[in-house]
Amino acid sequence: MESNEITDKEESRKCPMSKIDNTSKTILTYIRKRLKQKYGEDRPLRAVHAKSIGLVNAFIDVEKLSPELSIGLFRTPGRYDAFIRFTNGSPRIGADNKRSTKGMAIRIFPTGNRKLSDDEPAIAHQDIVLLTSQGFYPESYDLQLSGIITAIGKKVQSIANAFILSVISPFKAFRFFIGLLKTPNVLEETFYSCTPYKYGNKSIIKWAARPLKPVISIMPGKPGDNYLREKLIEDLSLDSRDEVAFELLVQFQESKTKEPIENTAVIWKTPFHRVAKITIPPQYIDTIERGQLDLNTYFCPGNAIKEHAPLGSVNMIRSQVYSALGKERIDFGTKKKNPVENTISMDQ
C-alpha cells in the first residue's frame, strides 16, 4: 500500500475549492427549491434517503489489531456506543419493494473515558455513511448536480439528466441502475462507503460493513409497503435468539491509478480488513421518541475526526450539502410551536 503523507493541499490540486464551493451552492439552491415545492410550509424530509427503515442502538467493539490498523478510532481495543439509521435511498416515501439503494449510516460516540481521538478530545461523534452500492455515481464533482436532478427533479428534468449521464458514462450508468435492489432484509446486506477517507496521515481507505447474520431471509410473496421495517423490528425483538452483528471493514488504496480518489464509480479490488465488530442488541425501535430522534439527526461524511477525514471533491461537496440541509431541517423542527427535543436518550 502507498504510504505518502496525505495533505489537504495535495488533495485540493485536482479540483480547486472555488469549484467545489460553487458546485455545493448550486446544488443547495436547487435542493432547497425542490423541497419548497414539495413540502411548502411544512417541515421537509431528507432530500434523499427520506424513508427510514429504522434507527437502532448499537455497540462498536474494537479488537486488538495490527499496528497498521491501530489508528484513530481503532488505536486501542474497547467499546463505543453508536446508533445506526437504515434507509431506502429514494427521495420519496414509497413501498419497500421498490428498487433503490439502501443506506446504513453509523454514528459513533465517545463512551465513558474512551474518546474518539486523543488529539480532538471534544469531538462529539464520528459518522460513517454507507450504501449497498460499491461505487458512488455520478463519479465526479462536475456531475453531482445532474445526479441530484435525476434523483429529485421533476419528471422531464429527471429523465433528461439521466439521459445525459448515460451518454457520458453508459457502463457506469447501467451498473448503477441494475444495482438498485430489492432485499428481504437490510440486516443481510453488505454496505460500502463508495468514497475514500483518511486512515491516519499516510493511508487512504474505503469503509464497508458486512453482515455476520446468516443470509436466510426470502422475499415475501406479497410484501407490504413497510416490510423491511417490520422485518427489522422482528429481528431485533427481545425474544429473538439470533445475534445481529456486522463486521466493520477497511479497504486500503494500494495504487493511485487502480484505486483513484476522484473517480468514485471505480470499485476497488484490494482486500478488506476487519477493524471492529458492530453489534445491534435486541430492542424495541417502534416508538415516538425513536422516530423523533430519527427526524432530528443528520449524518454527514464531514462529521469525522481528522484521522478518518473524507477525501476527494465528491466527499467535500457531500459534506457541505449534507451539513447545511441537515442543520436547516433540524432548525425548522425546533422553531415549530411544539418543538421536538434534539437530545433524546437512545435507551428509549
mmCIF file of N, CA and C in Angstrom, residues 211-293:
data_model
loop_
_atom_site.group_PDB
_atom_site.id
_atom_site.type_symbol
_atom_site.label_atom_id
_atom_site.label_comp_id
_atom_site.label_asym_id
_atom_site.label_seq_id
_atom_site.Cartn_x
_atom_site.Cartn_y
_atom_site.Cartn_z
ATOM 1 N N PRO A 211 -22.479 -8.248 6.951
ATOM 2 C CA PRO A 211 -23.278 -8.890 7.999
ATOM 3 C C PRO A 211 -22.658 -10.189 8.489
ATOM 4 N N LEU A 212 -22.765 -10.415 9.777
ATOM 5 C CA LEU A 212 -22.382 -11.692 10.375
ATOM 6 C C LEU A 212 -23.601 -12.581 10.558
ATOM 7 N N LYS A 213 -24.774 -11.992 10.390
ATOM 8 C CA LYS A 213 -26.027 -12.746 10.452
ATOM 9 C C LYS A 213 -26.137 -13.653 9.225
ATOM 10 N N PRO A 214 -26.546 -14.905 9.391
ATOM 11 C CA PRO A 214 -26.736 -15.778 8.228
ATOM 12 C C PRO A 214 -27.752 -15.195 7.252
ATOM 13 N N VAL A 215 -27.489 -15.339 5.964
ATOM 14 C CA VAL A 215 -28.406 -14.843 4.939
ATOM 15 C C VAL A 215 -29.457 -15.916 4.697
ATOM 16 N N ILE A 216 -30.599 -15.763 5.361
ATOM 17 C CA ILE A 216 -31.643 -16.792 5.303
ATOM 18 C C ILE A 216 -32.998 -16.231 4.890
ATOM 19 N N SER A 217 -33.128 -14.917 4.820
ATOM 20 C CA SER A 217 -34.427 -14.314 4.535
ATOM 21 C C SER A 217 -34.776 -14.473 3.061
ATOM 22 N N ILE A 218 -36.060 -14.581 2.788
ATOM 23 C CA ILE A 218 -36.555 -14.614 1.415
ATOM 24 C C ILE A 218 -37.617 -13.538 1.260
ATOM 25 N N MET A 219 -37.796 -13.075 0.032
ATOM 26 C CA MET A 219 -38.786 -12.033 -0.216
ATOM 27 C C MET A 219 -40.186 -12.560 0.074
ATOM 28 N N PRO A 220 -40.998 -11.791 0.784
ATOM 29 C CA PRO A 220 -42.388 -12.199 0.998
ATOM 30 C C PRO A 220 -43.124 -12.300 -0.333
ATOM 31 N N GLY A 221 -44.117 -13.175 -0.384
ATOM 32 C CA GLY A 221 -44.899 -13.321 -1.600
ATOM 33 C C GLY A 221 -45.630 -12.045 -1.960
ATOM 34 N N LYS A 222 -46.221 -11.412 -0.967
ATOM 35 C CA LYS A 222 -46.907 -10.135 -1.158
ATOM 36 C C LYS A 222 -46.391 -9.149 -0.107
ATOM 37 N N PRO A 223 -45.214 -8.573 -0.352
ATOM 38 C CA PRO A 223 -44.620 -7.697 0.661
ATOM 39 C C PRO A 223 -45.449 -6.444 0.888
ATOM 40 N N GLY A 224 -45.632 -6.093 2.154
ATOM 41 C CA GLY A 224 -46.315 -4.854 2.481
ATOM 42 C C GLY A 224 -45.425 -3.660 2.207
ATOM 43 N N ASP A 225 -46.001 -2.486 2.276
ATOM 44 C CA ASP A 225 -45.248 -1.270 1.979
ATOM 45 C C ASP A 225 -44.079 -1.065 2.934
ATOM 46 N N ASN A 226 -44.188 -1.596 4.158
ATOM 47 C CA ASN A 226 -43.166 -1.372 5.182
ATOM 48 C C ASN A 226 -42.539 -2.687 5.659
ATOM 49 N N TYR A 227 -42.426 -3.657 4.760
ATOM 50 C CA TYR A 227 -41.985 -4.979 5.203
ATOM 51 C C TYR A 227 -40.546 -4.969 5.713
ATOM 52 N N LEU A 228 -39.701 -4.075 5.202
ATOM 53 C CA LEU A 228 -38.317 -4.031 5.696
ATOM 54 C C LEU A 228 -38.269 -3.553 7.142
ATOM 55 N N ARG A 229 -39.078 -2.575 7.475
ATOM 56 C CA ARG A 229 -39.146 -2.119 8.862
ATOM 57 C C ARG A 229 -39.736 -3.207 9.753
ATOM 58 N N GLU A 230 -40.783 -3.866 9.271
ATOM 59 C CA GLU A 230 -41.404 -4.932 10.057
ATOM 60 C C GLU A 230 -40.411 -6.069 10.307
ATOM 61 N N LYS A 231 -39.598 -6.390 9.299
ATOM 62 C CA LYS A 231 -38.590 -7.443 9.464
ATOM 63 C C LYS A 231 -37.508 -7.004 10.446
ATOM 64 N N LEU A 232 -37.123 -5.736 10.389
ATOM 65 C CA LEU A 232 -36.121 -5.217 11.324
ATOM 66 C C LEU A 232 -36.637 -5.289 12.754
ATOM 67 N N ILE A 233 -37.879 -4.894 12.960
ATOM 68 C CA ILE A 233 -38.485 -4.970 14.297
ATOM 69 C C ILE A 233 -38.510 -6.417 14.785
ATOM 70 N N GLU A 234 -38.863 -7.338 13.891
ATOM 71 C CA GLU A 234 -38.917 -8.764 14.258
ATOM 72 C C GLU A 234 -37.539 -9.290 14.643
ATOM 73 N N ASP A 235 -36.520 -8.971 13.841
ATOM 74 C CA ASP A 235 -35.170 -9.491 14.107
ATOM 75 C C ASP A 235 -34.555 -8.906 15.368
ATOM 76 N N LEU A 236 -35.014 -7.724 15.781
ATOM 77 C CA LEU A 236 -34.469 -7.084 16.982
ATOM 78 C C LEU A 236 -35.373 -7.242 18.195
ATOM 79 N N SER A 237 -36.411 -8.058 18.065
ATOM 80 C CA SER A 237 -37.341 -8.243 19.180
ATOM 81 C C SER A 237 -36.622 -8.851 20.378
ATOM 82 N N LEU A 238 -37.140 -8.598 21.552
ATOM 83 C CA LEU A 238 -36.472 -9.016 22.785
ATOM 84 C C LEU A 238 -36.390 -10.530 22.924
ATOM 85 N N ASP A 239 -37.252 -11.267 22.212
ATOM 86 C CA ASP A 239 -37.208 -12.726 22.302
ATOM 87 C C ASP A 239 -36.456 -13.365 21.124
ATOM 88 N N SER A 240 -35.797 -12.530 20.315
ATOM 89 C CA SER A 240 -35.020 -13.062 19.200
ATOM 90 C C SER A 240 -33.771 -13.768 19.717
ATOM 91 N N ARG A 241 -33.461 -14.932 19.158
ATOM 92 C CA ARG A 241 -32.314 -15.725 19.619
ATOM 93 C C ARG A 241 -31.046 -15.466 18.811
ATOM 94 N N ASP A 242 -31.196 -14.887 17.642
ATOM 95 C CA ASP A 242 -30.043 -14.693 16.765
ATOM 96 C C ASP A 242 -29.361 -13.361 17.056
ATOM 97 N N GLU A 243 -28.041 -13.388 17.150
ATOM 98 C CA GLU A 243 -27.293 -12.142 17.299
ATOM 99 C C GLU A 243 -27.295 -11.397 15.970
ATOM 100 N N VAL A 244 -27.511 -10.099 16.049
ATOM 101 C CA VAL A 244 -27.450 -9.257 14.864
ATOM 102 C C VAL A 244 -26.143 -8.478 14.919
ATOM 103 N N ALA A 245 -25.273 -8.718 13.957
ATOM 104 C CA ALA A 245 -23.954 -8.084 14.002
ATOM 105 C C ALA A 245 -23.397 -7.932 12.590
ATOM 106 N N PHE A 246 -22.518 -6.958 12.458
ATOM 107 C CA PHE A 246 -21.755 -6.731 11.232
ATOM 108 C C PHE A 246 -20.280 -6.668 11.606
ATOM 109 N N GLU A 247 -19.413 -6.918 10.643
ATOM 110 C CA GLU A 247 -18.007 -6.597 10.840
ATOM 111 C C GLU A 247 -17.708 -5.315 10.072
ATOM 112 N N LEU A 248 -17.042 -4.380 10.746
ATOM 113 C CA LEU A 248 -16.648 -3.123 10.125
ATOM 114 C C LEU A 248 -15.287 -3.325 9.475
ATOM 115 N N LEU A 249 -15.196 -2.997 8.192
ATOM 116 C CA LEU A 249 -14.021 -3.307 7.387
ATOM 117 C C LEU A 249 -13.416 -2.046 6.785
ATOM 118 N N VAL A 250 -12.122 -2.109 6.507
ATOM 119 C CA VAL A 250 -11.461 -1.064 5.732
ATOM 120 C C VAL A 250 -10.756 -1.709 4.550
ATOM 121 N N GLN A 251 -10.687 -0.947 3.466
ATOM 122 C CA GLN A 251 -10.078 -1.405 2.216
ATOM 123 C C GLN A 251 -9.058 -0.348 1.798
ATOM 124 N N PHE A 252 -7.796 -0.701 1.725
ATOM 125 C CA PHE A 252 -6.739 0.285 1.503
ATOM 126 C C PHE A 252 -6.515 0.573 0.021
ATOM 127 N N GLN A 253 -6.184 1.817 -0.244
ATOM 128 C CA GLN A 253 -5.684 2.192 -1.564
ATOM 129 C C GLN A 253 -4.253 1.674 -1.696
ATOM 130 N N GLU A 254 -4.004 0.855 -2.716
ATOM 131 C CA GLU A 254 -2.655 0.346 -2.973
ATOM 132 C C GLU A 254 -2.039 0.977 -4.209
ATOM 133 N N SER A 255 -2.888 1.520 -5.076
ATOM 134 C CA SER A 255 -2.418 2.159 -6.303
ATOM 135 C C SER A 255 -3.292 3.375 -6.586
ATOM 136 N N LYS A 256 -2.664 4.518 -6.834
ATOM 137 C CA LYS A 256 -3.434 5.728 -7.140
ATOM 138 C C LYS A 256 -4.169 5.605 -8.468
ATOM 139 N N THR A 257 -3.681 4.720 -9.335
ATOM 140 C CA THR A 257 -4.322 4.514 -10.630
ATOM 141 C C THR A 257 -5.507 3.562 -10.520
ATOM 142 N N LYS A 258 -5.313 2.441 -9.849
ATOM 143 C CA LYS A 258 -6.366 1.433 -9.753
ATOM 144 C C LYS A 258 -7.407 1.764 -8.687
ATOM 145 N N GLU A 259 -7.008 2.521 -7.671
ATOM 146 C CA GLU A 259 -7.926 2.923 -6.597
ATOM 147 C C GLU A 259 -7.915 4.447 -6.485
ATOM 148 N N PRO A 260 -8.503 5.130 -7.486
ATOM 149 C CA PRO A 260 -8.436 6.591 -7.503
ATOM 150 C C PRO A 260 -9.316 7.227 -6.429
ATOM 151 N N ILE A 261 -8.945 8.442 -6.054
ATOM 152 C CA ILE A 261 -9.746 9.212 -5.105
ATOM 153 C C ILE A 261 -10.875 9.942 -5.821
ATOM 154 N N GLU A 262 -10.566 10.529 -6.980
ATOM 155 C CA GLU A 262 -11.515 11.442 -7.614
ATOM 156 C C GLU A 262 -12.574 10.763 -8.483
ATOM 157 N N ASN A 263 -12.405 9.507 -8.818
ATOM 158 C CA ASN A 263 -13.433 8.793 -9.582
ATOM 159 C C ASN A 263 -14.117 7.802 -8.649
ATOM 160 N N THR A 264 -15.252 8.200 -8.095
ATOM 161 C CA THR A 264 -15.895 7.398 -7.051
ATOM 162 C C THR A 264 -16.692 6.223 -7.601
ATOM 163 N N ALA A 265 -16.816 6.126 -8.921
ATOM 164 C CA ALA A 265 -17.520 4.983 -9.503
ATOM 165 C C ALA A 265 -16.617 3.766 -9.651
ATOM 166 N N VAL A 266 -15.311 3.957 -9.527
ATOM 167 C CA VAL A 266 -14.375 2.834 -9.638
ATOM 168 C C VAL A 266 -14.483 1.960 -8.392
ATOM 169 N N ILE A 267 -14.694 0.677 -8.601
ATOM 170 C CA ILE A 267 -14.782 -0.274 -7.490
ATOM 171 C C ILE A 267 -13.382 -0.796 -7.188
ATOM 172 N N TRP A 268 -12.929 -0.539 -5.991
ATOM 173 C CA TRP A 268 -11.591 -1.001 -5.596
ATOM 174 C C TRP A 268 -11.595 -2.520 -5.438
ATOM 175 N N LYS A 269 -10.470 -3.138 -5.790
ATOM 176 C CA LYS A 269 -10.353 -4.600 -5.739
ATOM 177 C C LYS A 269 -9.431 -5.082 -4.621
ATOM 178 N N THR A 270 -8.914 -4.178 -3.821
ATOM 179 C CA THR A 270 -7.980 -4.568 -2.760
ATOM 180 C C THR A 270 -8.716 -5.288 -1.633
ATOM 181 N N PRO A 271 -7.998 -6.058 -0.805
ATOM 182 C CA PRO A 271 -8.660 -6.847 0.241
ATOM 183 C C PRO A 271 -9.257 -5.974 1.346
ATOM 184 N N PHE A 272 -10.260 -6.523 2.003
ATOM 185 C CA PHE A 272 -10.863 -5.880 3.174
ATOM 186 C C PHE A 272 -10.185 -6.392 4.446
ATOM 187 N N HIS A 273 -10.089 -5.505 5.439
ATOM 188 C CA HIS A 273 -9.500 -5.849 6.732
ATOM 189 C C HIS A 273 -10.487 -5.475 7.836
ATOM 190 N N ARG A 274 -10.736 -6.399 8.724
ATOM 191 C CA ARG A 274 -11.680 -6.153 9.818
ATOM 192 C C ARG A 274 -11.026 -5.296 10.901
ATOM 193 N N VAL A 275 -11.747 -4.252 11.332
ATOM 194 C CA VAL A 275 -11.234 -3.383 12.394
ATOM 195 C C VAL A 275 -12.138 -3.366 13.625
ATOM 196 N N ALA A 276 -13.386 -3.813 13.480
ATOM 197 C CA ALA A 276 -14.294 -3.796 14.632
ATOM 198 C C ALA A 276 -15.505 -4.668 14.342
ATOM 199 N N LYS A 277 -16.219 -4.978 15.401
ATOM 200 C CA LYS A 277 -17.487 -5.688 15.302
ATOM 201 C C LYS A 277 -18.611 -4.742 15.709
ATOM 202 N N ILE A 278 -19.658 -4.702 14.894
ATOM 203 C CA ILE A 278 -20.846 -3.898 15.188
ATOM 204 C C ILE A 278 -21.930 -4.840 15.690
ATOM 205 N N THR A 279 -22.388 -4.636 16.906
ATOM 206 C CA THR A 279 -23.456 -5.463 17.474
ATOM 207 C C THR A 279 -24.698 -4.607 17.676
ATOM 208 N N ILE A 280 -25.824 -5.094 17.178
ATOM 209 C CA ILE A 280 -27.109 -4.419 17.368
ATOM 210 C C ILE A 280 -27.917 -5.266 18.339
ATOM 211 N N PRO A 281 -28.039 -4.845 19.593
ATOM 212 C CA PRO A 281 -28.713 -5.673 20.597
ATOM 213 C C PRO A 281 -30.226 -5.687 20.399
ATOM 214 N N PRO A 282 -30.924 -6.661 20.996
ATOM 215 C CA PRO A 282 -32.388 -6.649 20.955
ATOM 216 C C PRO A 282 -32.925 -5.338 21.523
ATOM 217 N N GLN A 283 -33.953 -4.801 20.887
ATOM 218 C CA GLN A 283 -34.518 -3.516 21.310
ATOM 219 C C GLN A 283 -35.841 -3.295 20.601
ATOM 220 N N TYR A 284 -36.631 -2.373 21.138
ATOM 221 C CA TYR A 284 -37.893 -2.001 20.504
ATOM 222 C C TYR A 284 -37.707 -0.632 19.881
ATOM 223 N N ILE A 285 -37.811 -0.554 18.567
ATOM 224 C CA ILE A 285 -37.494 0.687 17.861
ATOM 225 C C ILE A 285 -38.723 1.463 17.424
ATOM 226 N N ASP A 286 -39.897 0.854 17.547
ATOM 227 C CA ASP A 286 -41.109 1.489 17.019
ATOM 228 C C ASP A 286 -41.741 2.379 18.081
ATOM 229 N N THR A 287 -41.048 3.467 18.444
ATOM 230 C CA THR A 287 -41.545 4.393 19.452
ATOM 231 C C THR A 287 -41.560 5.808 18.890
ATOM 232 N N ILE A 288 -42.387 6.647 19.474
ATOM 233 C CA ILE A 288 -42.437 8.052 19.071
ATOM 234 C C ILE A 288 -41.088 8.715 19.304
ATOM 235 N N GLU A 289 -40.477 8.403 20.461
ATOM 236 C CA GLU A 289 -39.199 9.029 20.798
ATOM 237 C C GLU A 289 -38.115 8.669 19.782
ATOM 238 N N ARG A 290 -38.100 7.404 19.372
ATOM 239 C CA ARG A 290 -37.085 6.989 18.399
ATOM 240 C C ARG A 290 -37.340 7.671 17.047
ATOM 241 N N GLY A 291 -38.608 7.789 16.691
ATOM 242 C CA GLY A 291 -38.943 8.475 15.447
ATOM 243 C C GLY A 291 -38.542 9.940 15.463
ATOM 244 N N GLN A 292 -38.711 10.596 16.610
ATOM 245 C CA GLN A 292 -38.321 11.999 16.731
ATOM 246 C C GLN A 292 -36.809 12.159 16.640
ATOM 247 N N LEU A 293 -36.091 11.243 17.256
ATOM 248 C CA LEU A 293 -34.632 11.296 17.176
ATOM 249 C C LEU A 293 -34.171 11.111 15.734
#
